[in-house]
PDB file of C-alpha atoms in Angstrom:
ATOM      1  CA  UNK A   1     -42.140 220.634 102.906  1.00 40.00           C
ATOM      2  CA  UNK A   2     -46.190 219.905 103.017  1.00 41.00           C
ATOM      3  CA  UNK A   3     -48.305 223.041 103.446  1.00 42.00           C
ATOM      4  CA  UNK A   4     -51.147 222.481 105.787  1.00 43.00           C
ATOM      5  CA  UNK A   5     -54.037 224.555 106.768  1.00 44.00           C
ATOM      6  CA  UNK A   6     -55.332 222.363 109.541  1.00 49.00           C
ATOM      7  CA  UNK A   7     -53.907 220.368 112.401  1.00 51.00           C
ATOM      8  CA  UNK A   8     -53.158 217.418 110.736  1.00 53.00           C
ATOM      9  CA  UNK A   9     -49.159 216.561 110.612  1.00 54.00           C
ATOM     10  CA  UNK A  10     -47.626 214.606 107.626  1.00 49.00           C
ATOM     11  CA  UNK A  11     -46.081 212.407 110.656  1.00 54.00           C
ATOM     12  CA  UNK A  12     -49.507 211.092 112.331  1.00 59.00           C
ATOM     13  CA  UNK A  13     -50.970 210.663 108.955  1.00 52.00           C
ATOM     14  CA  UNK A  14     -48.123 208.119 108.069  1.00 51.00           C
ATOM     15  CA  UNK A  15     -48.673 206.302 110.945  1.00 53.00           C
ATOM     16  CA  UNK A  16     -52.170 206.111 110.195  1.00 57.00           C
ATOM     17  CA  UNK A  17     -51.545 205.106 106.903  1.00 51.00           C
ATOM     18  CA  UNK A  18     -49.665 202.363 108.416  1.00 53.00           C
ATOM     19  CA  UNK A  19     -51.938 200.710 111.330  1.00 58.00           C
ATOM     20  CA  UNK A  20     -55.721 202.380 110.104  1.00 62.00           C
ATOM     21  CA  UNK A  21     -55.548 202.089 106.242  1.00 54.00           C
ATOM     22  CA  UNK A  22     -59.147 202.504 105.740  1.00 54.00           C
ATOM     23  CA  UNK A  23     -59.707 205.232 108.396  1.00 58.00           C
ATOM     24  CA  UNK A  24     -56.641 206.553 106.673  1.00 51.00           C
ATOM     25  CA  UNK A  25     -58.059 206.680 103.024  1.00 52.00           C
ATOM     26  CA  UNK A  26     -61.251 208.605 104.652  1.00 55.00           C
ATOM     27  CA  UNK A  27     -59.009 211.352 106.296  1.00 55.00           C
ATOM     28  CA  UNK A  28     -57.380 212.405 103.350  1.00 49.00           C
ATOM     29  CA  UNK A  29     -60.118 211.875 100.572  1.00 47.00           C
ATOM     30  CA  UNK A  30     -63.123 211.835 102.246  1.00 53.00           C
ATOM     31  CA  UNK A  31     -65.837 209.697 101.507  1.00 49.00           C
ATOM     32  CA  UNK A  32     -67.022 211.363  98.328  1.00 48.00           C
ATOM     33  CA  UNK A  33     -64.217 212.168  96.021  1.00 42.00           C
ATOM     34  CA  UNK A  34     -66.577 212.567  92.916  1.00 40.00           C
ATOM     35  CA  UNK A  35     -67.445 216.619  92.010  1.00 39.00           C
ATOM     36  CA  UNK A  36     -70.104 217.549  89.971  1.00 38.00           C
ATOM     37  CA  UNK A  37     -69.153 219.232  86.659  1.00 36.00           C
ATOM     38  CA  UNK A  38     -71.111 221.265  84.361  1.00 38.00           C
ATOM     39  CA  UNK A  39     -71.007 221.247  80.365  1.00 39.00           C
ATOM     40  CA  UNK A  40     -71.575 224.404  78.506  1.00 39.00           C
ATOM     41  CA  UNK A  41     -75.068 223.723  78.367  1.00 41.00           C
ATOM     42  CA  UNK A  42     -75.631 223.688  81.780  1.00 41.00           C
ATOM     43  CA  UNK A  43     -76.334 219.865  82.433  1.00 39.00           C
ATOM     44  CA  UNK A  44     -74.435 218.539  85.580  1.00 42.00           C
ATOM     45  CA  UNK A  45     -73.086 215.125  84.995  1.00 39.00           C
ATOM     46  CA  UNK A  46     -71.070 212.827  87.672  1.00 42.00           C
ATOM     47  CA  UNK A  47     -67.290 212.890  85.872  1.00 38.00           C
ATOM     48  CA  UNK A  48     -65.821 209.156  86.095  1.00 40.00           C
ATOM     49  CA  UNK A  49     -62.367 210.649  87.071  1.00 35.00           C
ATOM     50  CA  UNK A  50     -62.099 211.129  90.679  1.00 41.00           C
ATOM     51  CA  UNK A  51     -60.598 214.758  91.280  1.00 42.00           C
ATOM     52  CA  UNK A  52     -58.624 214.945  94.957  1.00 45.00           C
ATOM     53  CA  UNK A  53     -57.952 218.820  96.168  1.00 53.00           C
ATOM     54  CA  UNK A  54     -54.383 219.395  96.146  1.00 54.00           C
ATOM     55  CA  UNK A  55     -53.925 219.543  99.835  1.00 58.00           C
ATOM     56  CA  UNK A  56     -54.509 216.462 100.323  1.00 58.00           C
ATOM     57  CA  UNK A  57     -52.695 215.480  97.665  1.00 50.00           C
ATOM     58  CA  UNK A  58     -49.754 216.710  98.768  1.00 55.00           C
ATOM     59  CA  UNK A  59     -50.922 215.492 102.207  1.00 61.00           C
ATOM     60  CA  UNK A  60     -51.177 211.908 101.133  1.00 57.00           C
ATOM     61  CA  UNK A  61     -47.365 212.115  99.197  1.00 53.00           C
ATOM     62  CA  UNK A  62     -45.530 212.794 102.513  1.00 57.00           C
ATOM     63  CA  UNK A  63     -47.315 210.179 104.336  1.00 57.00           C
ATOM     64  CA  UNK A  64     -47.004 207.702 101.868  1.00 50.00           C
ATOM     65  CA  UNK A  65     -42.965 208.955 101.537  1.00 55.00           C
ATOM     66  CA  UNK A  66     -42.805 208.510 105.680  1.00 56.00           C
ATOM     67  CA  UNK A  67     -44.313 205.389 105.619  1.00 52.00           C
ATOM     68  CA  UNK A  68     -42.415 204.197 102.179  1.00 51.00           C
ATOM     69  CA  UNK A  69     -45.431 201.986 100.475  1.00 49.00           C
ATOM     70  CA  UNK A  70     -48.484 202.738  98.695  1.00 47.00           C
ATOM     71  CA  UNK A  71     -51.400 202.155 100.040  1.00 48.00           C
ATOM     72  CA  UNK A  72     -53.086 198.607  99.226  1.00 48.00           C
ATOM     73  CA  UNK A  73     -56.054 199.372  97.018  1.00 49.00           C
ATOM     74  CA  UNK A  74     -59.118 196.930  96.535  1.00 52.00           C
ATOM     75  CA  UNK A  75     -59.026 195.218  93.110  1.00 73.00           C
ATOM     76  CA  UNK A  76     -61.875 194.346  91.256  1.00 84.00           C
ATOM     77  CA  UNK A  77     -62.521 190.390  91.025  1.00 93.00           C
ATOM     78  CA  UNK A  78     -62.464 189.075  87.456  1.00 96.00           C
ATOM     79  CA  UNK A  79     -65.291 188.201  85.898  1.00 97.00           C
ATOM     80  CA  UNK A  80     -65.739 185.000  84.170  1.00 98.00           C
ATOM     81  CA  UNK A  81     -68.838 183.894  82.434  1.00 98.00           C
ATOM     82  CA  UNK A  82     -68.711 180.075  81.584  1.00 98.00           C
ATOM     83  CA  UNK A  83     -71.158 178.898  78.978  1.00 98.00           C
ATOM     84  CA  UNK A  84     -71.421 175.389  78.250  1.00 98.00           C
ATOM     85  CA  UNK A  85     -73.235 172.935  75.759  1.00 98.00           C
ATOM     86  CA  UNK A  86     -73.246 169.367  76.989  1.00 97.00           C
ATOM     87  CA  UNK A  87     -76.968 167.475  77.741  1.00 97.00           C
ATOM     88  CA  UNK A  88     -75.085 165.364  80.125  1.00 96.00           C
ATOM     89  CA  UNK A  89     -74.195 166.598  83.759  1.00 95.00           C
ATOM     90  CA  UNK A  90     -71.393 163.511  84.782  1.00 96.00           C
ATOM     91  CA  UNK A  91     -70.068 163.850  81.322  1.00 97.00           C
ATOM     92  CA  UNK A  92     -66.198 164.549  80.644  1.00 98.00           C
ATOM     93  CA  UNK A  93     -66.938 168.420  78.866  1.00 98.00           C
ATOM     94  CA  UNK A  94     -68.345 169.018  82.089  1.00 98.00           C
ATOM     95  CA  UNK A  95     -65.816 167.627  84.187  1.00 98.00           C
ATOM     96  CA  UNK A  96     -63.279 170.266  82.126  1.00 98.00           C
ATOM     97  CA  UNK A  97     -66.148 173.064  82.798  1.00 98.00           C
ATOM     98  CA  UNK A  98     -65.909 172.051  86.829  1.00 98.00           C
ATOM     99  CA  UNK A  99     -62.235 171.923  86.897  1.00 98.00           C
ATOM    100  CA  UNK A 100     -61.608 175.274  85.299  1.00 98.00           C
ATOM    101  CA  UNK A 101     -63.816 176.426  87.217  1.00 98.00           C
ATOM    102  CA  UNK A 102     -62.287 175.191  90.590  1.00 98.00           C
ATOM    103  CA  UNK A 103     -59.229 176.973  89.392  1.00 98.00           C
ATOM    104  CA  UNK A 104     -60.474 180.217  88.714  1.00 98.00           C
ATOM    105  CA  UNK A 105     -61.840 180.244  92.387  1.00 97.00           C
ATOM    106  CA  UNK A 106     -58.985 179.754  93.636  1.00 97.00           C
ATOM    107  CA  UNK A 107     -57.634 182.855  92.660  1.00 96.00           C
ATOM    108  CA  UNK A 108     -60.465 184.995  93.174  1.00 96.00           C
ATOM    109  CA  UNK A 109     -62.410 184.852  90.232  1.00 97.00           C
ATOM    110  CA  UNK A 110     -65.890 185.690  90.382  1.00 97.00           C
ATOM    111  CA  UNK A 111     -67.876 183.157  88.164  1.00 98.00           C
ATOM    112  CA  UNK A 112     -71.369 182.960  86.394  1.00 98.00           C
ATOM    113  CA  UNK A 113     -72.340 179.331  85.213  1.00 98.00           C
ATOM    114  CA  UNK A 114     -74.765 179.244  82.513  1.00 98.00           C
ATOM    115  CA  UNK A 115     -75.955 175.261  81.591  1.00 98.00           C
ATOM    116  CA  UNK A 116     -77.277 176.175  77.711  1.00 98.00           C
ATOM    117  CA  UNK A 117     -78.599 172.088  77.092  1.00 98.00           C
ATOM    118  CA  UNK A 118     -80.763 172.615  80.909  1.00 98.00           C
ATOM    119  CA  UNK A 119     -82.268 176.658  79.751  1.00 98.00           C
ATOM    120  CA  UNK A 120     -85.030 178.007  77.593  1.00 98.00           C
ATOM    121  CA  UNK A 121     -82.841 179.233  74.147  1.00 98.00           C
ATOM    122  CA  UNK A 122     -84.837 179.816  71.016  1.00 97.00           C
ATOM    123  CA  UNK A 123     -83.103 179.392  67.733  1.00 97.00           C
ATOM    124  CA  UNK A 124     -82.114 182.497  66.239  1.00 97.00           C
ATOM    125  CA  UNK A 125     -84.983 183.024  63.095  1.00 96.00           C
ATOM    126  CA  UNK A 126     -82.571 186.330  61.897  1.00 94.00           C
ATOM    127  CA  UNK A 127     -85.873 188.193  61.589  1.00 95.00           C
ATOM    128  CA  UNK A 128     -83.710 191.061  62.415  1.00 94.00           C
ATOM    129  CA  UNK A 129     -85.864 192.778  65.204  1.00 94.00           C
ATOM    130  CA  UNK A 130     -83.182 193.237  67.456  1.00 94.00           C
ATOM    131  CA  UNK A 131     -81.403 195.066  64.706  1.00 91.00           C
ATOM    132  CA  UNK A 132     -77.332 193.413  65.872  1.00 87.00           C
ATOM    133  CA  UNK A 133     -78.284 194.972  69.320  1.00 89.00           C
ATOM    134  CA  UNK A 134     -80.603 197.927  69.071  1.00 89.00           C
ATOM    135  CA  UNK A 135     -83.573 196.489  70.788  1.00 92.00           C
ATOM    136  CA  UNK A 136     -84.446 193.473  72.455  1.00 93.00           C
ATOM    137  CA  UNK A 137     -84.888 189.983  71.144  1.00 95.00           C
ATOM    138  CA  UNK A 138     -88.433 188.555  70.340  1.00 96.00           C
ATOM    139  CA  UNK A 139     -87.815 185.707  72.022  1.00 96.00           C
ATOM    140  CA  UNK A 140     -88.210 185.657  75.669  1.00 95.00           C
ATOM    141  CA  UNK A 141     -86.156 183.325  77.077  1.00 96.00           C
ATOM    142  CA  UNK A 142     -83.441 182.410  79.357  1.00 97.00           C
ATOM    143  CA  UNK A 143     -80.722 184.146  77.093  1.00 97.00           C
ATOM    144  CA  UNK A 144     -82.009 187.472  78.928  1.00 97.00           C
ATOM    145  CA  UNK A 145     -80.930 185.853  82.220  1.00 97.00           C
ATOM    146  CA  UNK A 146     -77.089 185.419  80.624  1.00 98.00           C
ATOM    147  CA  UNK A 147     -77.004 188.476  78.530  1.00 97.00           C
ATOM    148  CA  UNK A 148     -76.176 190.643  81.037  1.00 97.00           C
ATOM    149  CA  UNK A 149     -73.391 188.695  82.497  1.00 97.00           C
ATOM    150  CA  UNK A 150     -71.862 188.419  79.165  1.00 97.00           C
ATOM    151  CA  UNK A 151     -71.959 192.256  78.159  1.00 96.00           C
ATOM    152  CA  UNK A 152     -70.204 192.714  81.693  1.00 96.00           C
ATOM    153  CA  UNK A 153     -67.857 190.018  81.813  1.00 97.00           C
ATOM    154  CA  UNK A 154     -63.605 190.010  81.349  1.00 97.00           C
ATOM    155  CA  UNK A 155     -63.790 186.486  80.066  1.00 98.00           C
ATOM    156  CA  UNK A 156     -66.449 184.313  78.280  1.00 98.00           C
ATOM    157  CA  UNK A 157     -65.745 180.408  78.544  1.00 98.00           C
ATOM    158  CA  UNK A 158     -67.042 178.012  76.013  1.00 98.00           C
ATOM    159  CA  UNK A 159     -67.395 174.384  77.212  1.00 98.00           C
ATOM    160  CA  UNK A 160     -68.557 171.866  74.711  1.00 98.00           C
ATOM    161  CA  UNK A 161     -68.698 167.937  73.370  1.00 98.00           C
ATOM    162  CA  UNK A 162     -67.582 167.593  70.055  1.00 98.00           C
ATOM    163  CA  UNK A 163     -70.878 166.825  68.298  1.00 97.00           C
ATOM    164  CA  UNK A 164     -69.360 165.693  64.332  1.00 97.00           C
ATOM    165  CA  UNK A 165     -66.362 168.196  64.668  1.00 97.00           C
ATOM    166  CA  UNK A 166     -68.380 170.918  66.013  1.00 98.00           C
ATOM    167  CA  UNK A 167     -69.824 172.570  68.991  1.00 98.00           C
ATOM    168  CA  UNK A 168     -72.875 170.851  70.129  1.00 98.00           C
ATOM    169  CA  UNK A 169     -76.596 172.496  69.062  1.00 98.00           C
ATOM    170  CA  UNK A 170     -77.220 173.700  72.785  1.00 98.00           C
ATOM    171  CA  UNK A 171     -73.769 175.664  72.959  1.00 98.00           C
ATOM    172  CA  UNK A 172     -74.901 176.434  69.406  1.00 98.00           C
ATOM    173  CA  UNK A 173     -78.214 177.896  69.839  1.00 98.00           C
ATOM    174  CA  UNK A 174     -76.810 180.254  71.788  1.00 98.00           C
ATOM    175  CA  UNK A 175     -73.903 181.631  70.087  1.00 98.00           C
ATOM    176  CA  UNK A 176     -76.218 182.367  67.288  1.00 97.00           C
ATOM    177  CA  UNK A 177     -78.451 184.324  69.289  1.00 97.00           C
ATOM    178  CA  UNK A 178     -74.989 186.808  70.233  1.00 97.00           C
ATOM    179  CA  UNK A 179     -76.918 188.602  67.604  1.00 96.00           C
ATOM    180  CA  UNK A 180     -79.229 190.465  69.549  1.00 96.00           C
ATOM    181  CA  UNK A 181     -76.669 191.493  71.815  1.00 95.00           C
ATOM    182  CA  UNK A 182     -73.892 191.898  68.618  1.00 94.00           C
ATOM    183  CA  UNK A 183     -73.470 195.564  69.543  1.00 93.00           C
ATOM    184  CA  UNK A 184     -72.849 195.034  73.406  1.00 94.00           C
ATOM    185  CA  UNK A 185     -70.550 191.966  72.966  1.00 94.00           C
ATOM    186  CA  UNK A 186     -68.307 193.291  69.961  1.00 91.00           C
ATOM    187  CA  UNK A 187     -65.488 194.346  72.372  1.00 91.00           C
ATOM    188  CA  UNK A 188     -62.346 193.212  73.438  1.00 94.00           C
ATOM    189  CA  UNK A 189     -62.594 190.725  76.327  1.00 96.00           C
ATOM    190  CA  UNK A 190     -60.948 187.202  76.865  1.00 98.00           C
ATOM    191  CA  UNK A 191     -62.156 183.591  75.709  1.00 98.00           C
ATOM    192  CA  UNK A 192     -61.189 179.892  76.503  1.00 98.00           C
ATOM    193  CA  UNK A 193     -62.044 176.708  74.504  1.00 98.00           C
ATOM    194  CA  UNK A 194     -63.063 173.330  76.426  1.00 98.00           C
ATOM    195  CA  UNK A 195     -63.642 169.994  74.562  1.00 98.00           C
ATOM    196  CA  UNK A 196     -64.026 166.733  74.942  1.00 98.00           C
ATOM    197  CA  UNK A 197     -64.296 164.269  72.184  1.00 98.00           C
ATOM    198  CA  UNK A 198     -63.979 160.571  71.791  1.00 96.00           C
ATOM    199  CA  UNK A 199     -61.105 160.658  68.734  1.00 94.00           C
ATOM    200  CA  UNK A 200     -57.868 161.439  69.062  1.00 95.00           C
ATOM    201  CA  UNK A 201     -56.760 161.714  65.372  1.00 96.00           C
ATOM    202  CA  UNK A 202     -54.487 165.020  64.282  1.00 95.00           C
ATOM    203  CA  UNK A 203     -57.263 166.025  62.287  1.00 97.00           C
ATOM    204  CA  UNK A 204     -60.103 165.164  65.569  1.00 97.00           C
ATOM    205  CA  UNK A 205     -60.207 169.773  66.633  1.00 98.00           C
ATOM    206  CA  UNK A 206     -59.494 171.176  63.143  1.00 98.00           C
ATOM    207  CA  UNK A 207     -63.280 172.144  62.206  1.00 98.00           C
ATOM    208  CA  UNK A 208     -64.122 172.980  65.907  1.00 98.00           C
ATOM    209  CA  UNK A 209     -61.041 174.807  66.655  1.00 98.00           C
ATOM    210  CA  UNK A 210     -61.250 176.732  63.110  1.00 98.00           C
ATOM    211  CA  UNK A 211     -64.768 178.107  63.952  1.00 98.00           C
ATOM    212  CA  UNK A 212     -63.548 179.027  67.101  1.00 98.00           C
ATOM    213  CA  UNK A 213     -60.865 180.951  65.671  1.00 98.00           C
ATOM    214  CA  UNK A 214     -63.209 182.978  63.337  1.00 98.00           C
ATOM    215  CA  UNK A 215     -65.689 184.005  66.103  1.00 98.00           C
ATOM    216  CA  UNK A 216     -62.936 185.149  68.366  1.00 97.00           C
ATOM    217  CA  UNK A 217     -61.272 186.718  65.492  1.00 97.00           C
ATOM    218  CA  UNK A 218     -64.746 188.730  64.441  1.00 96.00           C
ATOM    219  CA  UNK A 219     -66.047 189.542  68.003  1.00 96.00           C
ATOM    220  CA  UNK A 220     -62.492 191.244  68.746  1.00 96.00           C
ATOM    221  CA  UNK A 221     -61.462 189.131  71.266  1.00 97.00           C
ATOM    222  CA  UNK A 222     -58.539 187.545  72.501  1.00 97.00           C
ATOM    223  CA  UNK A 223     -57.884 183.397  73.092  1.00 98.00           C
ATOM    224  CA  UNK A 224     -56.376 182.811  76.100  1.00 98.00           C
ATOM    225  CA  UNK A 225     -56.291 179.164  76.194  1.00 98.00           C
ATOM    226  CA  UNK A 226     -57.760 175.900  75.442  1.00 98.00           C
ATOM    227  CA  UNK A 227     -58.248 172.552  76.764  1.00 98.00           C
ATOM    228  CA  UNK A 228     -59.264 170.065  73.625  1.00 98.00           C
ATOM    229  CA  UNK A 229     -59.426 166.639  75.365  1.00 98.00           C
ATOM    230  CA  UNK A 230     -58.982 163.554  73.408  1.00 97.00           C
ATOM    231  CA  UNK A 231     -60.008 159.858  73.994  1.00 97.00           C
ATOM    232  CA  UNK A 232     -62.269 161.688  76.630  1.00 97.00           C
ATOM    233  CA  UNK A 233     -66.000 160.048  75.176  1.00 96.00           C
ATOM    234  CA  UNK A 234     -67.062 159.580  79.005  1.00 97.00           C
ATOM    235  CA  UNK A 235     -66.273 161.019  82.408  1.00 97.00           C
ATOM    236  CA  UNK A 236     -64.303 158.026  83.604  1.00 97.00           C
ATOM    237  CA  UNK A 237     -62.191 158.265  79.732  1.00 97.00           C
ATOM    238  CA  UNK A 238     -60.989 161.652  80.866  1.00 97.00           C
ATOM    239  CA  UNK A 239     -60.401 161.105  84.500  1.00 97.00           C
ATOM    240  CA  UNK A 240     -57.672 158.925  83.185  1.00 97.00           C
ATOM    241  CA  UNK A 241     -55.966 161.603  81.253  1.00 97.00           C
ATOM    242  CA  UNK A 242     -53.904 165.039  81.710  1.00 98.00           C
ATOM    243  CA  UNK A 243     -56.922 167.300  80.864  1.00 98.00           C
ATOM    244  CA  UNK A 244     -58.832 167.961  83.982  1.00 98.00           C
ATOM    245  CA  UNK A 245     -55.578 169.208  85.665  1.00 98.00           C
ATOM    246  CA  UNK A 246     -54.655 171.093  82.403  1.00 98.00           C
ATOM    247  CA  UNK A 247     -58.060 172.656  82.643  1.00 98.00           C
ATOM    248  CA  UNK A 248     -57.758 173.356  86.535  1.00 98.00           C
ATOM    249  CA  UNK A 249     -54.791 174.655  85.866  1.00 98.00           C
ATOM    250  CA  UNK A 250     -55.663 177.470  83.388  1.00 98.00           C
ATOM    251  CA  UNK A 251     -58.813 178.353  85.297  1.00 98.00           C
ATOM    252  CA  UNK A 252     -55.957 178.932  87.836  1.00 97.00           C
ATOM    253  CA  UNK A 253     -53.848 181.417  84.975  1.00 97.00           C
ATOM    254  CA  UNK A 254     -56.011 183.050  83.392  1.00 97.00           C
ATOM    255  CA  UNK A 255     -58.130 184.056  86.162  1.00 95.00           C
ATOM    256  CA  UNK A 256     -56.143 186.447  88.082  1.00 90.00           C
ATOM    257  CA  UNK A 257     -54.697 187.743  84.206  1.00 70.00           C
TER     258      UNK A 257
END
């Protein structure tokens, strides 16, 4: 049985939690469910736990028993940061890029496009002012428009050409200058590899996918797929092929994951 001290019946709050879910959630918790603690110093601080008062606690059990489902809470959208490294807009590493991309929408994902071959990036000189994170880089560029949205993101995307069995110098320039943000972006968070390349010899992905490997490996993150298109030198190559659906299709995975 629910102890109450006001009016309020377990019944009418179930069937409030039923047909006014929102107006629901404000009955019971209120609309600020943060309290301000105080350290032994004195300092107040807002605590990132949410603390409820047991009355409504036990308020919110029976109507949630009466009504027998919780209620539906609002999840976060994921955030995906997509990087890419090809000079050519119609080109077929872009036409992965756009396809992924389509996917992830689908399903929710909230996306941040950054175009490294049409931006302002500065080659890294490692004159070490940032210090791998501790201040800001010297160069003032347009890597302080995508910094942020990398440090914040769930999943960084890396679209690129295969320039002589590596990533191209755009998508290049700025994966060097990760540096100045080394710190922020050492953390676990997701990745994805798109290519496109004119061979298709065994051998065409070992040096790209290899360096690959190491970053992810050293930055702490986790691969979550990859899309290495072969005979795919132009747009209309890889239209022909699997690998824009294979690249739709794990925009369409790995952004709800």
């Amino acid at each position: 049985r629910v102890l109450r001290t006001d009016n309020t019946s377990s019944t009418s709050l179930s069937v409030r939690c039923r047909t006014e879910p929102k107006a629901f959630a404000q009955k019971v918790f209120g609309s600020n469910m943060e309290k301000t603690m105080s350290t032994e110093k004195g300092f107040d601080f807002e605590h990132p736990i949410h603390f409820v008062e047991r009355r409504k606690l036990l308020q919110t059990a029976a109507a949630v028993a009466a009504v027998g489902v919780l209620p539906v809470m609002q999840l976060r959208a994921k955030k995906i940061t997509v990087v890419t490294g090809s000079p050519h807009r119609r080109g077929a590493s872009f036409l992965l890029t756009d396809e992924f991309i389509r996917g992830a929408k689908e399903v929710g994902a909230e996306i941040y496009r950054f175009d490294a071959a049409f931006k302002r990036v500065t080659a890294c000189s490692c004159c070490d002012h940032c210090g791998l994170g501790s201040s800001p880089c010297v160069y003032r560029d347009d890597m302080f428009e995508l910094n942020p949205h990398l440090i914040d993101c769930d999943l960084v995307v890396l679209g690129t050409p295969l320039y002589y069995f590596g990533f191209s110098a755009q998508l290049k320039l700025v994966i060097d200058r990760f540096y100045a943000i080394n710190s922020q972006l050492h953390s676990p968070r997701q990745t994805v590899l798109l290519a496109a390349a004119w061979n298709n010899n065994d051998w065409t992905y070992t040096t790209l996918e290899s360096h690959y490997e190491t970053l992810v490996r050293y930055m702490g993150w986790t691969d979550v797929g990859r899309v290495v298109a072969t005979d795919s030198g132009t747009r209309g190559m890889c239209e022909s092929t699997d690998f824009p659906q294979m690249a739709y299709e794990l925009g369409k995975k790995v952004g709800t994951q």
